[in-house]
């Protein structure tokens, strides 16, 4: 009776190949915003996190698609500029050994933490000053929305759904060209300018309200009732 997409970008890409002759809609995934925010406040599971450092992170399966090697190289550049940066890779996957070896080759192993799979990654998201997405492609990034829900600023490459989440003009987070150097420049500004970082933390909290669980459920209920 209808086709539902998780983002406008996914709908556009689909319709280029399969023109629709029936009703369609874009409905975002439901995020249990209240639970995510509650879990983010639990006592730290990693007491080694140093609040005096500039901790940043990314979350997902450790596979090439997610751009982990790009982020390790960004960490190297940040250290070269004497920023007290520490990078947390939150997740597990088949690329882990390769990434650990790359961290050693880059000379950054002491400033990179591989957390492995976490049942509560929100504690890390909430305690980092920046979330970065370096993926080659996305539909609608769950982890970017989760970062907004806990008030963590986001810098991301321009892949599917990001401008829907963060705005076309860096309204609620920073979207860079999907290019290594441009992404680094976007990330670097958060490290170099505390006021810039604080402003986007406030905007993240504001945007997170858009993905409130109850509001999302209501939109889906309204759509189903209208069919």
XYZ file of C-alpha atoms in Angstrom:
227
model
C 0.000 0.000 0.000
C 2.904 2.344 0.579
C 6.691 2.501 0.594
C 8.483 4.066 3.553
C 12.085 5.302 3.490
C 14.445 6.097 6.380
C 15.704 9.323 4.779
C 15.100 11.645 1.836
C 18.476 10.663 0.374
C 17.511 6.976 0.397
C 14.187 7.799 -1.261
C 15.880 9.864 -3.983
C 18.425 7.138 -4.725
C 15.745 4.421 -4.824
C 13.432 6.373 -7.117
C 16.188 6.949 -9.665
C 16.131 3.221 -10.349
C 12.589 2.253 -9.396
C 10.046 5.037 -10.052
C 7.142 4.743 -7.636
C 3.502 4.592 -8.676
C 2.213 4.350 -5.142
C 2.221 6.421 -2.005
C 5.534 6.960 -0.248
C 6.825 8.671 2.874
C 10.010 9.359 4.798
C 9.816 8.287 8.436
C 12.910 8.266 10.598
C 13.798 5.336 12.816
C 12.547 5.521 16.385
C 15.217 6.383 18.932
C 14.496 5.575 22.569
C 15.656 9.041 23.525
C 14.758 8.808 27.213
C 16.601 5.509 27.679
C 19.663 6.727 25.744
C 19.899 9.862 27.858
C 19.451 7.883 31.073
C 22.143 5.338 30.147
C 24.556 8.122 29.223
C 24.494 9.315 32.849
C 25.557 5.990 34.375
C 28.873 5.838 36.210
C 31.765 5.677 33.722
C 32.660 2.157 32.645
C 36.111 3.360 31.626
C 37.661 5.260 34.545
C 40.818 5.759 32.478
C 39.119 8.454 30.392
C 41.094 11.588 31.133
C 38.814 14.657 31.256
C 41.820 16.926 30.760
C 42.325 15.496 27.281
C 40.280 16.350 24.205
C 38.491 13.028 23.799
C 36.691 12.290 20.546
C 35.039 9.153 19.224
C 33.168 7.239 16.588
C 30.792 4.300 16.926
C 30.065 1.358 14.642
C 31.211 -1.927 13.199
C 34.934 -2.028 12.473
C 34.732 -2.395 8.693
C 36.317 -0.295 5.883
C 32.991 1.310 4.934
C 33.000 3.278 8.198
C 36.262 5.106 7.415
C 38.193 4.140 10.544
C 41.602 4.431 8.895
C 40.759 8.012 7.905
C 40.055 8.841 11.536
C 43.283 7.263 12.768
C 45.165 9.489 10.330
C 43.245 12.491 11.646
C 44.371 11.535 15.150
C 47.982 11.546 13.936
C 47.572 15.035 12.489
C 45.973 16.348 15.690
C 48.890 15.079 17.749
C 51.330 16.612 15.259
C 49.718 19.968 16.044
C 50.112 19.332 19.783
C 46.413 18.955 20.545
C 45.928 16.663 23.594
C 43.651 14.392 21.583
C 42.536 10.873 22.455
C 40.423 8.831 20.023
C 37.919 6.163 21.092
C 36.826 3.530 18.564
C 33.585 2.148 19.977
C 32.668 -1.172 18.395
C 33.969 -4.469 17.151
C 34.496 -6.025 13.753
C 36.737 -7.867 11.297
C 38.993 -4.857 10.656
C 40.129 -4.518 14.278
C 43.545 -6.170 13.939
C 44.319 -4.146 10.815
C 43.350 -0.916 12.568
C 45.388 -1.731 15.655
C 48.413 -2.356 13.443
C 47.816 0.945 11.621
C 47.675 2.771 14.958
C 51.067 1.289 15.831
C 52.499 2.249 12.430
C 51.265 5.815 12.866
C 52.790 5.997 16.340
C 49.478 6.792 18.023
C 48.653 3.537 19.827
C 48.913 5.169 23.262
C 46.374 7.824 22.280
C 43.801 5.454 20.757
C 41.415 3.212 22.696
C 39.653 0.262 21.092
C 36.708 -0.258 23.444
C 35.324 -3.356 21.741
C 31.589 -3.995 21.678
C 29.704 -1.981 24.303
C 26.202 -2.625 25.610
C 26.125 1.003 26.730
C 28.121 3.125 24.271
C 26.244 6.258 25.324
C 28.544 6.750 28.312
C 31.407 7.239 25.858
C 29.385 9.459 23.517
C 28.342 11.740 26.367
C 31.874 12.048 27.758
C 33.584 12.878 24.463
C 33.804 16.432 23.188
C 33.189 15.428 19.549
C 31.648 12.630 17.500
C 33.013 12.081 13.983
C 31.538 10.098 11.100
C 33.935 9.331 8.231
C 31.787 6.753 6.416
C 31.886 6.289 2.657
C 28.089 6.098 2.655
C 25.132 5.971 5.033
C 21.348 5.794 4.898
C 20.582 7.717 8.078
C 23.268 7.465 10.751
C 21.926 6.071 14.017
C 25.057 7.008 15.951
C 24.970 10.633 14.778
C 21.421 10.994 16.093
C 22.402 9.276 19.346
C 25.253 11.769 19.749
C 22.832 14.664 19.397
C 20.536 13.094 21.983
C 23.339 13.185 24.586
C 24.517 16.670 23.562
C 27.765 15.746 21.809
C 28.730 17.887 18.792
C 29.057 16.142 15.422
C 31.438 16.587 12.503
C 30.731 14.330 9.549
C 31.548 13.681 5.929
C 28.706 14.520 3.555
C 27.006 11.144 3.161
C 23.368 10.067 3.033
C 21.035 11.658 5.561
C 23.565 13.957 7.206
C 22.126 17.219 5.953
C 18.658 16.034 6.978
C 19.947 15.482 10.492
C 22.260 18.496 10.822
C 20.867 21.026 8.337
C 22.039 22.248 4.954
C 24.177 25.029 6.386
C 25.883 23.401 9.385
C 22.865 24.432 11.451
C 23.213 21.733 14.147
C 26.536 20.071 13.279
C 29.327 20.327 10.732
C 29.062 18.528 7.379
C 32.224 18.575 5.268
C 32.979 17.341 1.783
C 33.680 13.616 1.751
C 37.383 14.273 1.394
C 40.205 13.432 3.824
C 41.613 16.940 4.080
C 38.236 18.678 4.310
C 37.118 16.306 7.051
C 40.325 16.971 8.969
C 39.817 20.719 8.726
C 36.289 20.320 10.045
C 37.464 18.226 12.980
C 40.447 20.447 13.737
C 38.298 23.523 14.302
C 36.551 21.807 17.222
C 39.941 21.242 18.837
C 41.269 24.714 18.118
C 38.224 26.776 19.146
C 36.573 25.988 22.519
C 33.764 28.496 21.923
C 32.952 26.850 18.592
C 32.837 23.468 20.329
C 30.529 24.793 23.062
C 28.155 26.380 20.566
C 27.706 23.118 18.690
C 27.186 21.225 21.947
C 24.234 23.517 22.656
C 22.932 23.079 19.105
C 23.260 19.299 19.432
C 20.969 19.307 22.473
C 18.483 21.481 20.633
C 18.432 19.255 17.552
C 18.180 16.095 19.646
C 14.654 17.131 20.657
C 13.545 16.632 17.041
C 14.241 12.902 17.408
C 12.306 12.497 20.635
C 10.774 9.013 20.861
C 7.197 10.108 21.455
C 7.199 12.558 18.546
C 8.578 9.885 16.180
C 5.981 7.322 17.271
C 3.215 9.839 16.725
C 4.359 10.516 13.149
C 4.384 6.809 12.348
C 0.942 6.277 13.916
C -0.468 9.202 11.920
C 0.930 7.760 8.704
C -0.432 4.272 9.311
C -3.865 5.655 10.155
C -3.873 7.714 6.958
C -3.336 4.735 4.625
